[in-house]
PDB file of N, CA and C in Angstrom:
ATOM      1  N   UNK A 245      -2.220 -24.252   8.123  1.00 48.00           N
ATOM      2  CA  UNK A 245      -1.762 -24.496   6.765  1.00 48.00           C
ATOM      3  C   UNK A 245      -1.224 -23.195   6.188  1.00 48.00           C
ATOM      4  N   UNK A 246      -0.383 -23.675   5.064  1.00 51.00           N
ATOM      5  CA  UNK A 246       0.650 -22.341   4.860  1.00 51.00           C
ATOM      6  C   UNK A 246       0.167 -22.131   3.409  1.00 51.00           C
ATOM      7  N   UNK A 247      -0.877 -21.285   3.040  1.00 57.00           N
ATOM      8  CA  UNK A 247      -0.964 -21.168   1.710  1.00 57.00           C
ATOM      9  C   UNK A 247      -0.041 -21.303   0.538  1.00 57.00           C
ATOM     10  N   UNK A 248       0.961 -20.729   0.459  1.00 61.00           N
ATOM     11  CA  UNK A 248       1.866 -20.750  -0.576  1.00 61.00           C
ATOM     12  C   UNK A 248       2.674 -22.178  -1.041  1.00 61.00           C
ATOM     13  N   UNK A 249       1.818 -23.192  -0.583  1.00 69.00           N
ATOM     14  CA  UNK A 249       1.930 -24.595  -0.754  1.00 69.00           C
ATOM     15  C   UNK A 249       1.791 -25.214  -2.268  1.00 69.00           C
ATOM     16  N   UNK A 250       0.816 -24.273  -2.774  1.00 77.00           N
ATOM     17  CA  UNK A 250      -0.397 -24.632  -4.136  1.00 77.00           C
ATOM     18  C   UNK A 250       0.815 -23.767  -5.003  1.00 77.00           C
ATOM     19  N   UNK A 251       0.703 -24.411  -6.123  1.00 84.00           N
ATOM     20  CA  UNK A 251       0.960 -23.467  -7.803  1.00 84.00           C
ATOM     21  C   UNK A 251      -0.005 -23.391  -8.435  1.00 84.00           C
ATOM     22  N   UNK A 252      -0.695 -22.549  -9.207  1.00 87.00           N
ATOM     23  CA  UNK A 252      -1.813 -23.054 -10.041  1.00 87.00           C
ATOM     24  C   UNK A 252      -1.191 -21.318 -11.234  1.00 87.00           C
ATOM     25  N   UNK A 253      -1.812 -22.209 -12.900  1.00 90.00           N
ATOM     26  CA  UNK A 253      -1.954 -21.061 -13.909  1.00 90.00           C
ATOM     27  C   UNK A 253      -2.555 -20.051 -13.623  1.00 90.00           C
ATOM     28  N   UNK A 254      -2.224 -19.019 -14.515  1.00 92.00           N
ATOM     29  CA  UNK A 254      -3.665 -18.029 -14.548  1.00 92.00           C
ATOM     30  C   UNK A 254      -4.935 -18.697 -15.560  1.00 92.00           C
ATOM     31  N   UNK A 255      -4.506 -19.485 -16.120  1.00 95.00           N
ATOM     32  CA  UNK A 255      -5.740 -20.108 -16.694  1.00 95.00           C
ATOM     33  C   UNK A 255      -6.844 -20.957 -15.332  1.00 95.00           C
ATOM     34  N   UNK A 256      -5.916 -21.733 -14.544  1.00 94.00           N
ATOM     35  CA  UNK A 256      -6.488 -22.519 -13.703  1.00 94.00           C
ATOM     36  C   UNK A 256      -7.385 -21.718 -12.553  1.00 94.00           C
ATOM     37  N   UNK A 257      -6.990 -19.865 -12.443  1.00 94.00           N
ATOM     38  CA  UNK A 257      -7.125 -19.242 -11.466  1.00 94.00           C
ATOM     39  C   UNK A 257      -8.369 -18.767 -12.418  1.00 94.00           C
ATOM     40  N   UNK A 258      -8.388 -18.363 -13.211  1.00 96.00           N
ATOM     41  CA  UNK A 258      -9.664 -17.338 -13.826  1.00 96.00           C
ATOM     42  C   UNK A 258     -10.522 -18.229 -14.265  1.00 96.00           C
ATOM     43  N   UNK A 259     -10.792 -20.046 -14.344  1.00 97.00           N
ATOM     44  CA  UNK A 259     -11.782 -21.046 -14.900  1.00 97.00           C
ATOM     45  C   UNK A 259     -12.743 -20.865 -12.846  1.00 97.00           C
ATOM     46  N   UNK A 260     -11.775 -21.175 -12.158  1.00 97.00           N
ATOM     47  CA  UNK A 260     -11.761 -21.059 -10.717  1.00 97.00           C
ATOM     48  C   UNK A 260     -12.800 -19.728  -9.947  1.00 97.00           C
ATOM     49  N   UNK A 261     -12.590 -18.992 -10.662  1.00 97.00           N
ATOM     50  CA  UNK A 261     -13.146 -17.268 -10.517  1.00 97.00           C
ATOM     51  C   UNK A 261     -14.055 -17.341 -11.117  1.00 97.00           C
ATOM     52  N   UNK A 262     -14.234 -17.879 -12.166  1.00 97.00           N
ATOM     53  CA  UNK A 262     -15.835 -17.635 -13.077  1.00 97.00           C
ATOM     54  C   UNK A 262     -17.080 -18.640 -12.680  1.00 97.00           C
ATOM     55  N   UNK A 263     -16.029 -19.948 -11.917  1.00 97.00           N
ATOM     56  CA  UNK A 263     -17.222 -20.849 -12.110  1.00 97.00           C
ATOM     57  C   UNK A 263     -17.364 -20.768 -10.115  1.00 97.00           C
ATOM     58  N   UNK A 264     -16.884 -20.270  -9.217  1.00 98.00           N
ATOM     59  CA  UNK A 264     -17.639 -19.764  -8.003  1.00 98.00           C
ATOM     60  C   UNK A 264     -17.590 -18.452  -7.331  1.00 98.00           C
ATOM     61  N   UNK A 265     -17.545 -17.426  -8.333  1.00 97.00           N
ATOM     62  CA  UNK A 265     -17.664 -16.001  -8.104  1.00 97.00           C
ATOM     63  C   UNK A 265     -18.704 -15.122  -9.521  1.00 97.00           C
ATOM     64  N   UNK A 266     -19.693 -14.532  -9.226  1.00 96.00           N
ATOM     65  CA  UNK A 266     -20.362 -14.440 -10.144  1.00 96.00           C
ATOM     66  C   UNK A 266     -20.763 -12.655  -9.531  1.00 96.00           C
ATOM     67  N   UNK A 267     -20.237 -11.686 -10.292  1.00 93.00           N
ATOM     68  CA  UNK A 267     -20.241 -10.223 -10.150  1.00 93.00           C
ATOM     69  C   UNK A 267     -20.002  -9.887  -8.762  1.00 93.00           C
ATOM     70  N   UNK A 268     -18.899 -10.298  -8.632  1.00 91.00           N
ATOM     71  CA  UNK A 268     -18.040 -10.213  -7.556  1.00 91.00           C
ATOM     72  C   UNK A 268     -18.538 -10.626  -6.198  1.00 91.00           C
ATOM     73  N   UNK A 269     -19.301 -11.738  -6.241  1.00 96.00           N
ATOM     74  CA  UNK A 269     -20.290 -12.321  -4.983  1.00 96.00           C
ATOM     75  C   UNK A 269     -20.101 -13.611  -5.025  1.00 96.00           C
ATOM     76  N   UNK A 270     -19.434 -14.115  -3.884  1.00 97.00           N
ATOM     77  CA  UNK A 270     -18.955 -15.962  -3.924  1.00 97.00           C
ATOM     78  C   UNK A 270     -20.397 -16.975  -3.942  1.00 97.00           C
ATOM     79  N   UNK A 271     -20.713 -17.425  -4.413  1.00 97.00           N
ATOM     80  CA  UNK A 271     -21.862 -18.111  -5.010  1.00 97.00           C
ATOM     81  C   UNK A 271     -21.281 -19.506  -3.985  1.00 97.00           C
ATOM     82  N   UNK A 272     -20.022 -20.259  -3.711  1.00 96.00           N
ATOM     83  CA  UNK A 272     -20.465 -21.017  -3.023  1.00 96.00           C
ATOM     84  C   UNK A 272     -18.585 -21.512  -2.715  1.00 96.00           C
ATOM     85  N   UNK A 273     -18.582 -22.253  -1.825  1.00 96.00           N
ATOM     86  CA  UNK A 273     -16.892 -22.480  -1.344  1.00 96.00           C
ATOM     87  C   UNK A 273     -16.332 -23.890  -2.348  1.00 96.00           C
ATOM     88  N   UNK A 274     -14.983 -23.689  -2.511  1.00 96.00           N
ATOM     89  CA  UNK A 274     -15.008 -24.877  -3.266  1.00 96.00           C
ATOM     90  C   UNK A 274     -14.246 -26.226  -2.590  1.00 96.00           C
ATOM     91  N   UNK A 275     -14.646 -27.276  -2.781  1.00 95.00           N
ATOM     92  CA  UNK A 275     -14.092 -28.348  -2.096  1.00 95.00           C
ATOM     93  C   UNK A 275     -12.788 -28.653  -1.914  1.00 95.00           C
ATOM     94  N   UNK A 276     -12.652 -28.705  -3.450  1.00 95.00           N
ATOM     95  CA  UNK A 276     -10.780 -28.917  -3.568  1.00 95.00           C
ATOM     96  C   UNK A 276      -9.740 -27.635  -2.802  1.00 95.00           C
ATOM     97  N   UNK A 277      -9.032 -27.965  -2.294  1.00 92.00           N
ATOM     98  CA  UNK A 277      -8.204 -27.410  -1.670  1.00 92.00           C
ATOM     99  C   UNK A 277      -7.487 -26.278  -2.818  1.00 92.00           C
ATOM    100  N   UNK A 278      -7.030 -26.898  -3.586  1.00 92.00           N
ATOM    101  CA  UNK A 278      -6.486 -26.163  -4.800  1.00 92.00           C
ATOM    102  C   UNK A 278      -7.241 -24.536  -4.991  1.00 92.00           C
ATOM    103  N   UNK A 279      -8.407 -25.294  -4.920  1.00 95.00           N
ATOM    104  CA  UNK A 279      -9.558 -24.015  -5.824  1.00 95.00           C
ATOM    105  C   UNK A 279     -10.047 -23.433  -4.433  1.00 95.00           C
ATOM    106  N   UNK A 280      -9.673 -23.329  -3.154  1.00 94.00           N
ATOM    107  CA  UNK A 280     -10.225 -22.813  -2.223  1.00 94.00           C
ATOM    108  C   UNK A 280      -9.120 -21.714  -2.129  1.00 94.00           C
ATOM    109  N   UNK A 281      -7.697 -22.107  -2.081  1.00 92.00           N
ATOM    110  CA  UNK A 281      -6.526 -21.295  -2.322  1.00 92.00           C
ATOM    111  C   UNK A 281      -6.931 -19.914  -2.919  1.00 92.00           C
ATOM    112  N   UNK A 282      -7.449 -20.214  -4.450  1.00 94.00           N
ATOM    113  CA  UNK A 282      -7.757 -19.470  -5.491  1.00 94.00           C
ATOM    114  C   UNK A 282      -8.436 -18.227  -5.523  1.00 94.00           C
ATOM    115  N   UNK A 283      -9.863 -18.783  -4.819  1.00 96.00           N
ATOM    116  CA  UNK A 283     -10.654 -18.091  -4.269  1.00 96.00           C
ATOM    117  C   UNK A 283      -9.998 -17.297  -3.132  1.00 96.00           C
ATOM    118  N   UNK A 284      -9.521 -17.899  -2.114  1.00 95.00           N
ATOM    119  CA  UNK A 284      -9.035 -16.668  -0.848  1.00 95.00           C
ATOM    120  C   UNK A 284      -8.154 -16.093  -1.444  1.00 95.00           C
ATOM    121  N   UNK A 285      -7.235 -15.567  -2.126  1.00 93.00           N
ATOM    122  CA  UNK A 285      -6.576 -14.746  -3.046  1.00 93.00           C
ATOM    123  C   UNK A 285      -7.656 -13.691  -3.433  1.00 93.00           C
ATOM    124  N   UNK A 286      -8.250 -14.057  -3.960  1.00 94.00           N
ATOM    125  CA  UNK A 286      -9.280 -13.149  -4.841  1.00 94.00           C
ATOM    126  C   UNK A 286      -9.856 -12.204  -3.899  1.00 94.00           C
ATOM    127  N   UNK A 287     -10.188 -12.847  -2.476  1.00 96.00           N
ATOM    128  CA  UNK A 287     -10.939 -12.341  -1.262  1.00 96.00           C
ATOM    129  C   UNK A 287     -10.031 -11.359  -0.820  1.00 96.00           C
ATOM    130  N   UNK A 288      -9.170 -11.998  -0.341  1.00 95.00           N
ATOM    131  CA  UNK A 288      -8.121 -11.086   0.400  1.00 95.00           C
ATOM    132  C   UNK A 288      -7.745  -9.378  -0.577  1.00 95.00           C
ATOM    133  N   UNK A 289      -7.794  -9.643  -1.629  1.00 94.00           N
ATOM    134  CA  UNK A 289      -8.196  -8.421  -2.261  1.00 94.00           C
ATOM    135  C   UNK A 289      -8.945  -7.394  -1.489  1.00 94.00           C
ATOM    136  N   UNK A 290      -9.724  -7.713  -1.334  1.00 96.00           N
ATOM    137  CA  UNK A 290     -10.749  -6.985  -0.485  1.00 96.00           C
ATOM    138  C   UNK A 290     -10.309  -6.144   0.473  1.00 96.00           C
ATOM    139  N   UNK A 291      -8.876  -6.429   0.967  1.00 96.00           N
ATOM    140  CA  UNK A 291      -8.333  -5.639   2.487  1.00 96.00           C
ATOM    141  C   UNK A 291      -6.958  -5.100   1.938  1.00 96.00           C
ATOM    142  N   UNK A 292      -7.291  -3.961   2.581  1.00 95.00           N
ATOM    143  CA  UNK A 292      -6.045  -2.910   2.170  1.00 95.00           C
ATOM    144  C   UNK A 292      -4.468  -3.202   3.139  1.00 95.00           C
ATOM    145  N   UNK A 293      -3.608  -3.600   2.239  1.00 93.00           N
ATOM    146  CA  UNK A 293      -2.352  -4.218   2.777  1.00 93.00           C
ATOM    147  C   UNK A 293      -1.956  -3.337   4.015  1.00 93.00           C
ATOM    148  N   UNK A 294      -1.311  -3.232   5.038  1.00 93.00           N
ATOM    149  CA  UNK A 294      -0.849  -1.816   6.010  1.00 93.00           C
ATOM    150  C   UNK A 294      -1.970  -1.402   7.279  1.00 93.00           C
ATOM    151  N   UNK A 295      -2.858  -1.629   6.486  1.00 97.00           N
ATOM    152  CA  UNK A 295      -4.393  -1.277   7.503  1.00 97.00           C
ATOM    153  C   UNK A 295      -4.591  -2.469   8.292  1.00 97.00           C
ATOM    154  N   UNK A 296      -4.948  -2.069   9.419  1.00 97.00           N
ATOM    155  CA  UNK A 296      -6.127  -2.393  10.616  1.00 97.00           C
ATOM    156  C   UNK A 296      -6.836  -2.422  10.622  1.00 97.00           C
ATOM    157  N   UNK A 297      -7.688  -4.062  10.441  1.00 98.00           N
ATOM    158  CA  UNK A 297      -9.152  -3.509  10.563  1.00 98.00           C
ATOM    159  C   UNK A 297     -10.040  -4.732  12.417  1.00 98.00           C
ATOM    160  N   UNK A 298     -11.196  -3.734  12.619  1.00 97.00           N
ATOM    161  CA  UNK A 298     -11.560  -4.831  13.787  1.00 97.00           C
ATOM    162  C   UNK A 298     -12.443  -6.298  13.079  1.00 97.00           C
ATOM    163  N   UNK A 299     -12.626  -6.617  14.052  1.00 96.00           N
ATOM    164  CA  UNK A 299     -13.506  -8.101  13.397  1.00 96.00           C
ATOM    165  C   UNK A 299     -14.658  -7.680  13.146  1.00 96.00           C
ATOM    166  N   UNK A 300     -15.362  -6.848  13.635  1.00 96.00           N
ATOM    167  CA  UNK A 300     -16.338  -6.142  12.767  1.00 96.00           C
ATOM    168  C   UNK A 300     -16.165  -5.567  11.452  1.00 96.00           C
ATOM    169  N   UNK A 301     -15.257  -4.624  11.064  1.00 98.00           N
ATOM    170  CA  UNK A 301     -15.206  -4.386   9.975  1.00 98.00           C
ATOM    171  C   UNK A 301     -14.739  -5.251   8.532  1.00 98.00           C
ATOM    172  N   UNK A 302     -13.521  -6.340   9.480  1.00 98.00           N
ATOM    173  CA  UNK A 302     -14.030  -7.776   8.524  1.00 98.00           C
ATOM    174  C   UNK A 302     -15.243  -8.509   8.226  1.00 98.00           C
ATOM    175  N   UNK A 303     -15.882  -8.781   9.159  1.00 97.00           N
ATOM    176  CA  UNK A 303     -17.147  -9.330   8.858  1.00 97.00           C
ATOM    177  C   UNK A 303     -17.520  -8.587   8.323  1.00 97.00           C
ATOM    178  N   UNK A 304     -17.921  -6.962   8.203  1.00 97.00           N
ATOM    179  CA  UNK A 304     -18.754  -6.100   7.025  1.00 97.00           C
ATOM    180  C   UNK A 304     -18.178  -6.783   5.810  1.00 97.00           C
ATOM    181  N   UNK A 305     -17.061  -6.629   5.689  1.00 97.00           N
ATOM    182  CA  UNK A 305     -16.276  -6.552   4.242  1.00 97.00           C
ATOM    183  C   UNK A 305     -16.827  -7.945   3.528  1.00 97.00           C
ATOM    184  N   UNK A 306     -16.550  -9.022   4.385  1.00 97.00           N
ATOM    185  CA  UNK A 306     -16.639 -10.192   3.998  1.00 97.00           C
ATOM    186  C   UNK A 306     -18.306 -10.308   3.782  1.00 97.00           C
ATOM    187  N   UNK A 307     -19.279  -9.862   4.312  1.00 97.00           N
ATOM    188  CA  UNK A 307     -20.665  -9.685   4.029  1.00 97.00           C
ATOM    189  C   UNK A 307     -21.308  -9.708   2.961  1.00 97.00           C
ATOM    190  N   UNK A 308     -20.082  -8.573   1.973  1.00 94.00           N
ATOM    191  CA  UNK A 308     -20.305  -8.132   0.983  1.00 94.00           C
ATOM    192  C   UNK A 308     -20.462  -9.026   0.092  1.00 94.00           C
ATOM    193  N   UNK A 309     -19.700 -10.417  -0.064  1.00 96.00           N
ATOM    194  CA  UNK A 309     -19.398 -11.433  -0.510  1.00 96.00           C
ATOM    195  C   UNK A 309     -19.757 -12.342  -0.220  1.00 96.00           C
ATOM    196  N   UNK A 310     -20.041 -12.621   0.711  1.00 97.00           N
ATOM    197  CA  UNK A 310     -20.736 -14.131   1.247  1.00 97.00           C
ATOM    198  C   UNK A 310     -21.610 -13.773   2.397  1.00 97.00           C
ATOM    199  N   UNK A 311     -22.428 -14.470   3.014  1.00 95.00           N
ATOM    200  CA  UNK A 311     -23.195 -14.306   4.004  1.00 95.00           C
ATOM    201  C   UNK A 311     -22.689 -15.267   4.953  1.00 95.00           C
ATOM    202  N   UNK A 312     -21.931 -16.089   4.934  1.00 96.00           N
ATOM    203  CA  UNK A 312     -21.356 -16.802   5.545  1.00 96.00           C
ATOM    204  C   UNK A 312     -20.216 -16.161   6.473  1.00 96.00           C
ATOM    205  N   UNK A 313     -19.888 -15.170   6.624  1.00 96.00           N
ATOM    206  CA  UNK A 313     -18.399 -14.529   7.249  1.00 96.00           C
ATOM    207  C   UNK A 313     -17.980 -14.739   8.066  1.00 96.00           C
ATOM    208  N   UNK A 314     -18.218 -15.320   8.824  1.00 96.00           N
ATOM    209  CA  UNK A 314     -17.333 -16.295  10.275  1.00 96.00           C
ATOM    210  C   UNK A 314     -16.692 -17.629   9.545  1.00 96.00           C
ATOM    211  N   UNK A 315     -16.870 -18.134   8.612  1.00 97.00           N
ATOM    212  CA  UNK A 315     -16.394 -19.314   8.292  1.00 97.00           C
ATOM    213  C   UNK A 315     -15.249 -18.311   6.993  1.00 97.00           C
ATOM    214  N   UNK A 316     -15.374 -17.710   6.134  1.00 97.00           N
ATOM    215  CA  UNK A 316     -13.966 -17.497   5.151  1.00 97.00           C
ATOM    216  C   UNK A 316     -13.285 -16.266   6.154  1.00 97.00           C
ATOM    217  N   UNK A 317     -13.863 -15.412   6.768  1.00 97.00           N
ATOM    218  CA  UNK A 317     -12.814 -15.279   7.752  1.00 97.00           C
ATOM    219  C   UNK A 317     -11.778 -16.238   8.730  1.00 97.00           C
ATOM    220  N   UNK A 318     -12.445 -17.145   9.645  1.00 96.00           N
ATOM    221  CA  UNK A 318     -11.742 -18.210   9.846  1.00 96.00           C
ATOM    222  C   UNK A 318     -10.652 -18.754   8.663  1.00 96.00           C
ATOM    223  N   UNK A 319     -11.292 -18.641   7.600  1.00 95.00           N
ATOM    224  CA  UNK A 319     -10.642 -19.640   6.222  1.00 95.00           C
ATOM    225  C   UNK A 319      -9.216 -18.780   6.502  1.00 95.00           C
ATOM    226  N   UNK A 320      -9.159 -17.123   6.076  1.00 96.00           N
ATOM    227  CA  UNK A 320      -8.275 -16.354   5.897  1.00 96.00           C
ATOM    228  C   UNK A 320      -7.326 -16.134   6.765  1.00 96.00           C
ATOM    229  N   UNK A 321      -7.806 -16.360   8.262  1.00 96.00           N
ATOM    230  CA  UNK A 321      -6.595 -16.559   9.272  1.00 96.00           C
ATOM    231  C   UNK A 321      -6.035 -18.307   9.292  1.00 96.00           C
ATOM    232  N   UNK A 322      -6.783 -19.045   9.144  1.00 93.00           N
ATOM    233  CA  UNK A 322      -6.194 -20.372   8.831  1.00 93.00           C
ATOM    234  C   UNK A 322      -5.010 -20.283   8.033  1.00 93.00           C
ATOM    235  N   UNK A 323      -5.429 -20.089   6.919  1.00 92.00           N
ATOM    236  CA  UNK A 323      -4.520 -19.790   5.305  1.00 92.00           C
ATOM    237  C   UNK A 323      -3.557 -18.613   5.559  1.00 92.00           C
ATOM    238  N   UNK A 324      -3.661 -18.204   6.570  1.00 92.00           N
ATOM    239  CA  UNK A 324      -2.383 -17.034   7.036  1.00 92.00           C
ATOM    240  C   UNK A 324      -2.246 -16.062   6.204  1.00 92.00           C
ATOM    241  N   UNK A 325      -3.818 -16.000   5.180  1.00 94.00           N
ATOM    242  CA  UNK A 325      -3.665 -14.496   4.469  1.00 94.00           C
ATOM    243  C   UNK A 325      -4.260 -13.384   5.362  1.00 94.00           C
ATOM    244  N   UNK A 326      -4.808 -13.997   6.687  1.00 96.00           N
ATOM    245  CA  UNK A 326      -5.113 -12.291   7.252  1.00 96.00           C
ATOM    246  C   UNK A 326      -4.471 -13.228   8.797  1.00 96.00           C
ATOM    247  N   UNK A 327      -4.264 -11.885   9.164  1.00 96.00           N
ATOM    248  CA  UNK A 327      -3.333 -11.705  10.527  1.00 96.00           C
ATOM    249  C   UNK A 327      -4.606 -11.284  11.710  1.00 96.00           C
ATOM    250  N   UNK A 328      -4.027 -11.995  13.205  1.00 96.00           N
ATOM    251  CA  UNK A 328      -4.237 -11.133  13.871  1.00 96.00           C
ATOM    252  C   UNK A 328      -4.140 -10.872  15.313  1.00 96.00           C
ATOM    253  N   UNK A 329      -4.104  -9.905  16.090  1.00 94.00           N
ATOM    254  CA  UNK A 329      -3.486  -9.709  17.628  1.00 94.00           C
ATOM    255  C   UNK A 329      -4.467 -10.928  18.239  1.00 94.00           C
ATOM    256  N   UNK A 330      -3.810 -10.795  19.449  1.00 91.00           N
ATOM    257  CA  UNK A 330      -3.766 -12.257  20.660  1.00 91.00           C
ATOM    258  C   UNK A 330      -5.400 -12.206  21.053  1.00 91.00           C
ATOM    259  N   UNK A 331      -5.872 -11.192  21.445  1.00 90.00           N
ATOM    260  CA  UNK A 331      -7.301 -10.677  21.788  1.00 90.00           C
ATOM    261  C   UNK A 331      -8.429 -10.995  20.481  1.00 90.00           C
ATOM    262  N   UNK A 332      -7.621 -10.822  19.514  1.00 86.00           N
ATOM    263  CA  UNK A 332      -9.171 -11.112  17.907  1.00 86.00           C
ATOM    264  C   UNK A 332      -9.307  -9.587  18.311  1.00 86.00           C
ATOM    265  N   UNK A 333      -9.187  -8.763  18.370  1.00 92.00           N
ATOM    266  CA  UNK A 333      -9.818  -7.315  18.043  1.00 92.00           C
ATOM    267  C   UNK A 333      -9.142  -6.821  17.229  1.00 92.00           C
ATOM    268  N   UNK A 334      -7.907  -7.092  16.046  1.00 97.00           N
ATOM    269  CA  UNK A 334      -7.505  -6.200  14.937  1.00 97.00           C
ATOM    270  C   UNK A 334      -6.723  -7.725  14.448  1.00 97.00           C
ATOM    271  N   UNK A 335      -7.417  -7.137  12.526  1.00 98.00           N
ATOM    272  CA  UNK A 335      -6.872  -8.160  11.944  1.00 98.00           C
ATOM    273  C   UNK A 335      -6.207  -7.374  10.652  1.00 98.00           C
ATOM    274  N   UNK A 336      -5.304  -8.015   9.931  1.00 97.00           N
ATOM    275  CA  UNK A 336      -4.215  -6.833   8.916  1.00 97.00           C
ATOM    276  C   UNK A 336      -3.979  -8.714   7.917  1.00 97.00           C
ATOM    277  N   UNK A 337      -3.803  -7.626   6.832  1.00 96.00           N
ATOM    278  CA  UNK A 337      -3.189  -8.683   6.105  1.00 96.00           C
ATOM    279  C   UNK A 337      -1.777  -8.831   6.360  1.00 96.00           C
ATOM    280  N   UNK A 338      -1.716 -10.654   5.909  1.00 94.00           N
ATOM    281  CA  UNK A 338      -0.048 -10.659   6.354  1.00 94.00           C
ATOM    282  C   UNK A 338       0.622  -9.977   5.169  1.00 94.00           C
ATOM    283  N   UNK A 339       1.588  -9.387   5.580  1.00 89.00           N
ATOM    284  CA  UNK A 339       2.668  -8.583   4.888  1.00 89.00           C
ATOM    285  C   UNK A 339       3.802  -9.117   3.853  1.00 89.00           C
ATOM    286  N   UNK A 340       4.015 -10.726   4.538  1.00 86.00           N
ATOM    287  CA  UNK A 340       4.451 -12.032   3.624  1.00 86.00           C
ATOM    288  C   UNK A 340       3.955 -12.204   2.388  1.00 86.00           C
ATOM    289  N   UNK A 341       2.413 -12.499   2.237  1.00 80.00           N
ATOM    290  CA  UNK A 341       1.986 -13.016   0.746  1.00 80.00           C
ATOM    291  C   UNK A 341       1.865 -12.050  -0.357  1.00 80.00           C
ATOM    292  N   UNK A 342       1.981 -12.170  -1.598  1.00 73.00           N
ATOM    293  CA  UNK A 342       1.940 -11.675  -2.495  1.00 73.00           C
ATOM    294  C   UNK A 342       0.650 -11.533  -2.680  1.00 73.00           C
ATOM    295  N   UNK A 343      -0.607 -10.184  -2.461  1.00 65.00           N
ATOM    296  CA  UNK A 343      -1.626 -10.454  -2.990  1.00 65.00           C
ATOM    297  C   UNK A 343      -2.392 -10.790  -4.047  1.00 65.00           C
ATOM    298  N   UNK A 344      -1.516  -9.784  -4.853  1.00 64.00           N
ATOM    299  CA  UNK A 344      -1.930  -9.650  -6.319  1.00 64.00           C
ATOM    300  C   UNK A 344      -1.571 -11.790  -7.241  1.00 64.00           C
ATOM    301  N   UNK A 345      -1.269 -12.597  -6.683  1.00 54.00           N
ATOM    302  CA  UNK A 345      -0.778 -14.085  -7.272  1.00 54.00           C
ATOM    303  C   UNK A 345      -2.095 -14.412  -7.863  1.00 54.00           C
TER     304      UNK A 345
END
């Protein structure tokens, strides 16, 4: 799936942010597709555009945030906001999406 599918407000994005992110820690995934979008935006924040990182140091990152990190990692290469070589040993954000949306 190709993220940039969804439109949503900044009203629709910050009701989205408050009610399953709570001091910067994902409290829980959201069902609707819409509001899952929302959330991986917010995540992908997390990774510095240009950089390399291994699947270890994603899973740290993502740790930070959920305890779950094999599943919104998965989410983030699904959603084609994170990239990565043929092997899974280096993942980069794609260079395509607009992070900051």
């Amino acid at each position: 799936m190709y993220i940039n599918k969804f439109t949503y407000t900044d009203d629709e994005k910050q009701k989205t942010v408050e009610a399953f992110m709570k001091n910067g820690v994902l409290q829980s995934l959201p069902s609707k597709e819409k509001r899952k979008v929302i959330i991986f935006f917010e995540l992908i924040k997390l990774f510095e555009k240009g950089k390399m990182y291994t699947e270890k140091q994603v899973n740290e990152i993502i740790k930070g945030i959920y305890p779950d990190f094999a599943i919104i990692r998965r989410y983030l290469v699904d959603y084609k906001l994170l990239e990565r070589n043929d092997d899974c040993q280096y993942y980069w954000v794609n260079n395509s999406i607009d992070v900051e949306q």
